[in-house]
């Protein structure tokens, strides 16, 4: 299963980006391969609809879960219709590596 | 001539200036229309005991996608500049995000499968009011108001419609005898801020009056407004409201940038009181009437346009 995590940087030590649509990086974590891929968010500076474009971006990569600090209401609806699960983490400085650890523990 | 009354900061006194300038221009015999472009919360008409004449709905076309005809080719999404089409090819999911749609029609043009039709969504309305003093003279609408539907995503199409409406039935200048003021004026009461609603209001104006106050926020937002008006090549002057409050920073900025100070309105509880009761200060206070008459004179005689 693939999971997207919004990140402020492109290293495992980077912390969670609390914004979904305009996060700096998407981390695509594959739970079977235990692989991580860091992709810069092309919609970070988008004038309008960054959330929609980012939802499309992660959904087309086949993720089944998305982890971020918060999601807008338009995006929530779209993920619902795609049956993609949203996980909200409110600890702002949490490093990506710790989030991956938690995801592995809860599998 | 179209004069926009604008400000970066909200609550600086745009409507105070617009309604009083309208009043004084009318009182001095000018043909003037007031257009309230603050479509998210219009209230200029509330200052006059006016009669509603008509209301026109402002609609926007949004695409409707027929999932049976759609091949998920992605061309419509590629043509959309506003991320208003959500497409996940792999999941065969396509959705129109109506809130993000600007109604440009590019997606319908892009679709070669006939899968996109358009429907009309109401964004709000443009209302024409008659000023009470004109009922007997039979003159046409003198107050135009753009009013956005609650929950509509953008006021811009309503602002454009209100500006258009204010321009209809207005006499063009230059037909009178020399020395006789015979120009039609339109006052555009702009929405606050410096984003699209502001830009669409001021871009149709011949001249802009920026209202500010001598506070740090007032100065900061004035600077942003000035930089935009300079980019748009719009002639403008500044009105300082609540003069006496705060610091001299705004005046230092104006003189450093060589910007004309058109008028000052003192920080005065009595003015605030009259305004908050829906009154016209120029009708109730002689000193304010003189100030607005001077401002109106500068406008009618085009003193600002050099």
Short mmCIF file of C-alpha atoms in Angstrom, two decimals:
data_model
loop_
_atom_site.label_atom_id
_atom_site.label_comp_id
_atom_site.label_asym_id
_atom_site.label_seq_id
_atom_site.Cartn_x
_atom_site.Cartn_y
_atom_site.Cartn_z
CA UNK A 1 0.00 0.00 0.00
CA UNK A 2 1.19 3.53 -0.81
CA UNK A 3 0.76 6.37 1.67
CA UNK A 4 1.38 10.07 0.99
CA UNK A 5 2.80 12.25 3.77
CA UNK A 6 3.09 16.03 3.46
CA UNK A 7 6.61 17.12 4.36
CA UNK A 8 8.50 20.39 4.80
CA UNK A 9 11.69 18.93 3.26
CA UNK A 10 13.14 16.06 1.31
CA UNK A 11 14.89 14.07 4.07
CA UNK A 12 13.55 11.55 6.62
CA UNK A 13 14.37 14.12 9.35
CA UNK A 14 12.16 16.78 7.74
CA UNK A 15 9.03 17.51 9.72
CA UNK A 16 5.41 17.10 8.69
CA UNK A 17 4.03 19.99 6.62
CA UNK A 18 0.82 21.03 8.33
CA UNK A 19 -0.76 22.21 5.06
CA UNK A 20 -1.95 19.71 2.51
CA UNK A 21 -2.47 21.61 -0.77
CA UNK A 22 0.56 23.88 -0.44
CA UNK A 23 3.00 21.58 1.33
CA UNK A 24 6.65 21.65 0.21
CA UNK A 25 7.07 17.94 -0.51
CA UNK A 26 5.00 14.81 -0.81
CA UNK A 27 6.61 11.71 0.65
CA UNK A 28 5.24 8.59 -1.01
CA UNK A 29 5.85 5.68 1.32
CA UNK A 30 5.32 2.12 0.08
CA UNK A 31 4.54 -0.20 3.02
CA UNK A 32 5.45 -3.38 1.15
CA UNK A 33 8.70 -2.22 -0.42
CA UNK A 34 9.50 0.00 2.61
CA UNK A 35 10.56 2.59 0.05
CA UNK A 36 10.20 6.35 0.29
CA UNK A 37 10.08 8.81 -2.55
CA UNK A 38 10.30 12.60 -2.05
CA UNK A 39 8.47 14.66 -4.67
CA UNK A 40 8.41 18.47 -4.63
CA UNK A 41 4.82 19.74 -4.68
CA UNK A 42 4.22 21.39 -8.08
CA UNK A 43 1.14 23.18 -6.67
CA UNK A 44 2.88 24.95 -3.79
CA UNK A 45 2.65 28.38 -5.48
CA UNK A 46 -0.60 27.69 -7.37
CA UNK A 47 -2.82 30.79 -7.51
CA UNK A 48 -6.05 28.90 -6.96
CA UNK A 49 -7.16 25.36 -6.27
CA UNK A 50 -3.86 24.09 -4.86
CA UNK A 51 -5.74 21.56 -2.75
CA UNK A 52 -7.62 20.12 -5.73
CA UNK A 53 -4.47 19.88 -7.83
CA UNK A 54 -2.56 18.25 -4.96
CA UNK A 55 -5.38 15.75 -4.36
CA UNK A 56 -5.18 14.80 -8.02
CA UNK A 57 -1.40 14.58 -7.75
CA UNK A 58 -1.39 12.06 -4.89
CA UNK A 59 -4.49 10.16 -6.07
CA UNK A 60 -2.96 9.51 -9.48
CA UNK A 61 0.03 7.97 -7.72
CA UNK A 62 -2.27 5.34 -6.30
CA UNK A 63 -2.03 6.18 -2.62
CA UNK A 64 -4.62 4.76 -0.25
CA UNK A 65 -3.90 7.01 2.72
CA UNK A 66 -2.77 10.62 3.09
CA UNK A 67 -1.15 12.05 6.22
CA UNK A 68 -1.11 15.82 6.82
CA UNK A 69 -1.80 18.50 9.43
CA UNK A 70 -5.12 19.53 7.91
CA UNK A 71 -7.33 19.21 4.82
CA UNK A 72 -9.78 21.67 3.31
CA UNK A 73 -13.45 20.72 2.90
CA UNK A 74 -13.32 20.52 -0.89
CA UNK A 75 -10.42 18.09 -0.75
CA UNK A 76 -12.07 15.92 1.93
CA UNK A 77 -15.05 15.31 -0.35
CA UNK A 78 -12.82 14.27 -3.24
CA UNK A 79 -10.79 11.86 -1.11
CA UNK A 80 -14.04 10.44 0.22
CA UNK A 81 -15.28 9.66 -3.27
CA UNK A 82 -11.92 8.04 -4.05
CA UNK A 83 -12.08 6.05 -0.79
CA UNK A 84 -8.71 7.41 0.24
CA UNK A 85 -8.27 7.60 4.00
CA UNK A 86 -7.11 10.86 5.58
CA UNK A 87 -4.95 10.92 8.70
CA UNK A 88 -4.53 14.21 10.56
CA UNK A 89 -1.53 14.70 12.82
CA UNK A 90 -1.60 17.79 14.98
CA UNK A 91 2.02 17.62 16.20
CA UNK A 92 3.64 20.17 13.91
CA UNK A 93 7.28 19.27 14.31
CA UNK A 94 6.88 15.52 13.94
CA UNK A 95 9.62 14.12 11.65
CA UNK A 96 8.59 12.05 8.61
CA UNK A 97 10.61 9.08 9.85
CA UNK A 98 8.57 8.95 13.08
CA UNK A 99 5.32 9.08 11.11
CA UNK A 100 6.51 6.17 8.96
CA UNK A 101 7.33 4.30 12.16
CA UNK A 102 3.80 4.85 13.46
CA UNK A 103 2.28 3.75 10.16
CA UNK A 104 4.29 0.52 10.22
CA UNK A 105 3.24 -0.16 13.82
CA UNK A 106 -0.45 0.21 12.95
CA UNK A 107 -0.46 -1.96 9.86
CA UNK B 1 -15.79 60.34 -15.92
CA UNK B 2 -15.42 57.41 -13.60
CA UNK B 3 -13.90 57.94 -10.17
CA UNK B 4 -13.10 54.91 -8.03
CA UNK B 5 -12.94 55.32 -4.27
CA UNK B 6 -10.64 52.58 -3.01
CA UNK B 7 -8.31 51.55 -0.20
CA UNK B 8 -6.09 48.65 0.66
CA UNK B 9 -7.19 48.60 4.27
CA UNK B 10 -10.83 47.99 5.11
CA UNK B 11 -12.75 50.49 7.21
CA UNK B 12 -10.81 53.57 6.14
CA UNK B 13 -13.92 55.42 4.94
CA UNK B 14 -14.51 54.52 1.27
CA UNK B 15 -18.29 54.55 1.64
CA UNK B 16 -18.14 57.77 3.71
CA UNK B 17 -16.27 59.45 0.85
CA UNK B 18 -18.38 57.85 -1.92
CA UNK B 19 -21.76 58.75 -0.46
CA UNK B 20 -20.75 62.29 0.48
CA UNK B 21 -19.05 62.98 -2.84
CA UNK B 22 -22.15 61.64 -4.61
CA UNK B 23 -24.36 63.88 -2.50
CA UNK B 24 -22.30 67.01 -3.11
CA UNK B 25 -21.88 66.38 -6.87
CA UNK B 26 -25.65 65.98 -7.16
CA UNK B 27 -26.35 69.04 -5.04
CA UNK B 28 -24.10 71.12 -7.30
CA UNK B 29 -26.08 70.07 -10.34
CA UNK B 30 -24.01 67.29 -11.81
CA UNK B 31 -25.30 64.18 -13.48
CA UNK B 32 -23.88 61.51 -11.21
CA UNK B 33 -24.31 57.80 -10.58
CA UNK B 34 -23.07 55.97 -7.52
CA UNK B 35 -22.08 52.36 -8.09
CA UNK B 36 -21.53 50.26 -4.98
CA UNK B 37 -18.99 47.68 -6.15
CA UNK B 38 -18.45 46.25 -2.66
CA UNK B 39 -20.62 43.33 -3.72
CA UNK B 40 -19.82 41.25 -0.62
CA UNK B 41 -21.40 43.82 1.66
CA UNK B 42 -22.96 46.69 -0.27
CA UNK B 43 -24.42 49.48 1.85
CA UNK B 44 -24.13 52.76 -0.06
CA UNK B 45 -27.83 52.72 -0.92
CA UNK B 46 -28.65 52.59 2.80
CA UNK B 47 -27.51 56.22 3.11
CA UNK B 48 -30.27 57.42 0.81
CA UNK B 49 -33.92 56.83 1.13
CA UNK B 50 -34.03 55.23 -2.30
CA UNK B 51 -36.57 53.25 -4.27
CA UNK B 52 -35.60 49.94 -5.85
CA UNK B 53 -36.23 50.10 -9.59
CA UNK B 54 -34.98 46.80 -10.93
CA UNK B 55 -32.69 43.84 -10.29
CA UNK B 56 -30.74 41.84 -12.85
CA UNK B 57 -29.36 38.45 -12.06
CA UNK B 58 -25.67 37.85 -12.73
CA UNK B 59 -25.00 34.31 -13.87
CA UNK B 60 -21.90 32.33 -14.63
CA UNK B 61 -21.71 29.31 -16.87
CA UNK B 62 -20.17 26.19 -15.40
CA UNK B 63 -19.48 22.92 -17.21
CA UNK B 64 -21.51 19.75 -16.78
CA UNK B 65 -19.67 16.59 -17.78
CA UNK B 66 -21.55 13.61 -19.22
CA UNK B 67 -19.73 10.61 -17.73
CA UNK B 68 -21.11 8.37 -20.52
CA UNK B 69 -19.46 10.42 -23.25
CA UNK B 70 -16.28 11.32 -21.35
CA UNK B 71 -13.18 9.32 -22.34
CA UNK B 72 -11.06 10.74 -19.47
CA UNK B 73 -8.61 12.08 -22.07
CA UNK B 74 -7.72 15.00 -19.81
CA UNK B 75 -7.87 17.74 -22.43
CA UNK B 76 -10.44 19.80 -20.50
CA UNK B 77 -8.32 19.59 -17.38
CA UNK B 78 -5.28 20.70 -19.35
CA UNK B 79 -7.17 23.73 -20.72
CA UNK B 80 -8.45 24.76 -17.26
CA UNK B 81 -6.25 27.43 -15.65
CA UNK B 82 -8.09 27.33 -12.35
CA UNK B 83 -7.83 23.69 -11.24
CA UNK B 84 -11.60 23.52 -11.55
CA UNK B 85 -11.61 20.09 -13.16
CA UNK B 86 -10.60 17.22 -10.93
CA UNK B 87 -9.55 14.22 -12.95
CA UNK B 88 -7.95 10.98 -11.81
CA UNK B 89 -7.59 9.01 -15.04
CA UNK B 90 -6.49 5.84 -13.24
CA UNK B 91 -9.72 5.83 -11.23
CA UNK B 92 -11.98 7.11 -14.03
CA UNK B 93 -13.12 9.96 -11.82
CA UNK B 94 -13.90 13.41 -13.18
CA UNK B 95 -15.54 16.23 -11.24
CA UNK B 96 -16.20 19.90 -11.82
CA UNK B 97 -15.18 22.04 -8.86
CA UNK B 98 -17.80 24.77 -9.36
CA UNK B 99 -16.30 27.03 -6.70
CA UNK B 100 -13.06 27.28 -8.65
CA UNK B 101 -14.65 27.71 -12.09
CA UNK B 102 -14.31 31.15 -13.69
CA UNK B 103 -16.83 30.35 -16.42
CA UNK B 104 -14.30 30.91 -19.22
CA UNK B 105 -15.63 28.06 -21.38
CA UNK B 106 -12.18 26.70 -22.29
CA UNK B 107 -13.13 23.16 -21.20
CA UNK B 108 -16.19 23.02 -23.49
CA UNK B 109 -13.99 24.24 -26.31
CA UNK B 110 -11.35 21.62 -25.52
CA UNK B 111 -13.74 18.65 -25.42
CA UNK B 112 -13.93 16.89 -28.79
CA UNK B 113 -16.32 14.18 -27.52
CA UNK B 114 -19.29 16.44 -26.84
CA UNK B 115 -19.19 15.43 -23.19
CA UNK B 116 -19.33 18.97 -21.81
CA UNK B 117 -22.42 21.14 -21.73
CA UNK B 118 -22.88 24.31 -19.70
CA UNK B 119 -25.36 25.33 -17.05
CA UNK B 120 -25.96 28.71 -15.46
CA UNK B 121 -25.24 29.42 -11.83
CA UNK B 122 -26.44 32.56 -10.10
CA UNK B 123 -23.67 34.64 -8.53
CA UNK B 124 -25.78 37.53 -7.35
CA UNK B 125 -27.55 40.56 -8.76
CA UNK B 126 -27.17 44.13 -9.85
CA UNK B 127 -29.84 46.41 -8.43
CA UNK B 128 -30.79 49.88 -9.63
CA UNK B 129 -32.14 52.39 -7.17
CA UNK B 130 -33.53 55.83 -7.72
CA UNK B 131 -32.42 58.66 -5.51
CA UNK B 132 -35.54 60.20 -3.90
CA UNK B 133 -34.82 63.72 -5.18
CA UNK B 134 -35.01 62.45 -8.75
CA UNK B 135 -38.42 60.88 -8.57
CA UNK B 136 -40.06 64.13 -9.61
CA UNK B 137 -37.47 64.98 -12.26
CA UNK B 138 -37.89 61.54 -13.83
CA UNK B 139 -34.17 60.97 -14.17
CA UNK B 140 -32.97 57.42 -14.44
CA UNK B 141 -31.28 55.25 -11.84
CA UNK B 142 -28.67 57.03 -9.81
CA UNK B 143 -27.54 54.31 -7.45
CA UNK B 144 -26.39 50.93 -8.69
CA UNK B 145 -25.52 48.13 -6.34
CA UNK B 146 -23.73 44.83 -6.93
CA UNK B 147 -24.88 42.22 -4.44
CA UNK B 148 -23.27 38.83 -4.23
CA UNK B 149 -25.26 35.70 -3.45
CA UNK B 150 -24.29 34.25 -0.08
CA UNK B 151 -21.82 31.46 -0.68
CA UNK B 152 -20.81 32.58 -4.20
CA UNK B 153 -17.11 32.12 -4.74
CA UNK B 154 -16.11 35.41 -6.36
CA UNK B 155 -17.70 38.87 -6.58
CA UNK B 156 -15.75 39.82 -9.74
CA UNK B 157 -18.46 39.08 -12.36
CA UNK B 158 -20.96 41.03 -10.23
CA UNK B 159 -18.56 43.97 -9.96
CA UNK B 160 -18.09 43.98 -13.73
CA UNK B 161 -21.86 43.87 -14.25
CA UNK B 162 -22.40 46.72 -11.75
CA UNK B 163 -19.76 48.88 -13.47
CA UNK B 164 -21.41 48.20 -16.85
CA UNK B 165 -24.84 48.96 -15.46
CA UNK B 166 -23.61 52.25 -13.98
CA UNK B 167 -22.32 53.26 -17.38
CA UNK B 168 -25.63 52.81 -19.17
CA UNK B 169 -27.83 55.82 -19.59
CA UNK B 170 -25.04 58.14 -18.51
CA UNK B 171 -24.42 61.12 -20.76
CA UNK B 172 -20.97 61.44 -22.21
CA UNK B 173 -19.03 64.64 -21.70
CA UNK B 174 -18.36 67.46 -24.11
CA UNK B 175 -21.81 68.35 -25.36
CA UNK B 176 -22.35 71.47 -23.24
CA UNK B 177 -21.39 75.09 -23.74
CA UNK B 178 -17.95 76.18 -22.73
CA UNK B 179 -17.74 76.72 -19.00
CA UNK B 180 -20.88 74.76 -18.30
CA UNK B 181 -20.30 71.57 -16.36
CA UNK B 182 -22.02 68.96 -18.38
CA UNK B 183 -20.13 65.80 -17.67
CA UNK B 184 -21.63 62.60 -16.39
CA UNK B 185 -19.87 61.20 -13.34
CA UNK B 186 -19.82 57.67 -12.04
CA UNK B 187 -18.51 57.07 -8.52
CA UNK B 188 -17.32 53.51 -7.96
CA UNK B 189 -17.30 52.54 -4.30
CA UNK B 190 -14.62 49.83 -4.38
CA UNK B 191 -14.36 46.71 -2.22
CA UNK B 192 -11.45 46.79 0.26
CA UNK B 193 -8.16 45.04 -0.34
CA UNK B 194 -5.84 44.91 -3.31
CA UNK B 195 -6.85 41.65 -4.99
CA UNK B 196 -9.16 40.91 -7.95
CA UNK B 197 -12.29 42.76 -6.68
CA UNK B 198 -10.24 45.94 -6.15
CA UNK B 199 -8.39 45.58 -9.45
CA UNK B 200 -11.57 45.06 -11.46
CA UNK B 201 -13.16 48.13 -9.89
CA UNK B 202 -10.23 50.53 -10.35
CA UNK B 203 -9.29 49.29 -13.81
CA UNK B 204 -12.51 50.73 -15.24
CA UNK B 205 -11.94 54.12 -13.54
CA UNK B 206 -10.42 57.23 -15.09
CA UNK B 207 -9.20 58.38 -11.73
CA UNK B 208 -8.79 56.81 -8.28
CA UNK B 209 -9.10 58.34 -4.82
CA UNK B 210 -7.31 56.16 -2.29
CA UNK B 211 -8.66 56.52 1.22
CA UNK B 212 -6.29 55.83 4.10
CA UNK B 213 -5.77 56.67 7.75
CA UNK B 214 -2.62 57.72 9.60
CA UNK B 215 -2.09 54.34 11.28
CA UNK B 216 0.61 51.72 10.56
CA UNK B 217 -1.96 49.46 8.84
CA UNK B 218 -3.32 52.39 6.84
CA UNK B 219 0.17 53.31 5.57
CA UNK B 220 1.18 49.72 4.86
CA UNK B 221 -1.92 48.96 2.81
CA UNK B 222 -1.73 52.34 1.06
CA UNK B 223 1.73 51.43 -0.23
CA UNK B 224 0.41 48.21 -1.75
CA UNK B 225 -2.52 50.04 -3.40
CA UNK B 226 -0.16 52.69 -4.79
CA UNK B 227 2.15 50.10 -6.31
CA UNK B 228 -0.79 48.46 -8.09
CA UNK B 229 -2.25 51.74 -9.39
CA UNK B 230 1.18 52.70 -10.72
CA UNK B 231 1.39 49.37 -12.52
CA UNK B 232 -2.07 50.01 -13.99
CA UNK B 233 -1.01 53.57 -14.95
CA UNK B 234 -4.04 55.04 -13.16
CA UNK B 235 -3.93 58.66 -12.02
CA UNK B 236 -4.75 58.86 -8.31
CA UNK B 237 -4.72 61.06 -5.22
CA UNK B 238 -5.00 60.20 -1.53
CA UNK B 239 -7.56 61.12 1.10
CA UNK B 240 -6.46 60.86 4.73
CA UNK B 241 -9.42 60.04 6.95
CA UNK B 242 -9.27 60.22 10.77
CA UNK B 243 -6.53 62.84 10.48
CA UNK B 244 -5.00 63.61 13.87
CA UNK B 245 -4.88 59.97 14.83
CA UNK B 246 -1.64 57.99 14.78
CA UNK B 247 1.56 59.45 13.37
CA UNK B 248 2.91 61.62 10.53
CA UNK B 249 4.21 58.56 8.64
CA UNK B 250 1.52 58.67 5.99
CA UNK B 251 2.30 62.32 5.18
CA UNK B 252 6.03 61.60 5.03
CA UNK B 253 5.30 58.76 2.61
CA UNK B 254 3.06 60.96 0.43
CA UNK B 255 5.64 63.74 0.17
CA UNK B 256 8.50 61.31 -0.43
CA UNK B 257 6.54 59.64 -3.24
CA UNK B 258 5.23 62.95 -4.56
CA UNK B 259 1.61 61.84 -4.19
CA UNK B 260 -1.15 64.42 -4.08
CA UNK B 261 -3.15 64.73 -0.84
CA UNK B 262 -6.70 65.43 -2.03
CA UNK B 263 -8.42 65.92 1.30
CA UNK B 264 -8.21 65.30 5.02
CA UNK B 265 -11.13 64.40 7.25
CA UNK B 266 -10.50 64.92 10.96
CA UNK B 267 -10.74 62.13 13.53
CA UNK B 268 -14.00 63.27 15.05
CA UNK B 269 -16.60 61.41 17.08
CA UNK B 270 -19.41 63.52 15.64
CA UNK B 271 -18.57 62.47 12.06
CA UNK B 272 -18.48 58.82 13.11
CA UNK B 273 -21.81 59.27 14.86
CA UNK B 274 -23.56 60.78 11.82
CA UNK B 275 -22.12 58.12 9.53
CA UNK B 276 -23.07 55.21 11.76
CA UNK B 277 -26.66 56.44 11.82
CA UNK B 278 -26.72 56.39 8.03
CA UNK B 279 -26.39 60.16 7.68
CA UNK B 280 -24.55 62.28 5.13
CA UNK B 281 -22.01 64.41 7.00
CA UNK B 282 -21.81 66.95 4.18
CA UNK B 283 -25.52 67.62 4.69
CA UNK B 284 -25.13 68.10 8.43
CA UNK B 285 -21.77 69.76 9.00
CA UNK B 286 -20.76 72.93 7.17
CA UNK B 287 -17.02 72.36 7.47
CA UNK B 288 -17.38 68.90 5.91
CA UNK B 289 -19.67 70.21 3.17
CA UNK B 290 -16.97 72.76 2.24
CA UNK B 291 -14.32 70.03 2.14
CA UNK B 292 -16.41 67.82 -0.12
CA UNK B 293 -17.39 70.76 -2.34
CA UNK B 294 -13.71 71.53 -2.77
CA UNK B 295 -13.04 67.88 -3.61
CA UNK B 296 -15.94 67.82 -6.08
CA UNK B 297 -14.68 71.04 -7.66
CA UNK B 298 -11.21 69.54 -8.11
CA UNK B 299 -12.81 66.55 -9.82
CA UNK B 300 -15.19 68.45 -12.08
CA UNK B 301 -12.48 70.87 -13.09
CA UNK B 302 -10.09 67.94 -13.56
CA UNK B 303 -7.51 69.46 -11.23
CA UNK B 304 -6.12 66.02 -10.39
CA UNK B 305 -5.49 64.90 -13.91
CA UNK B 306 -2.10 66.47 -14.45
#
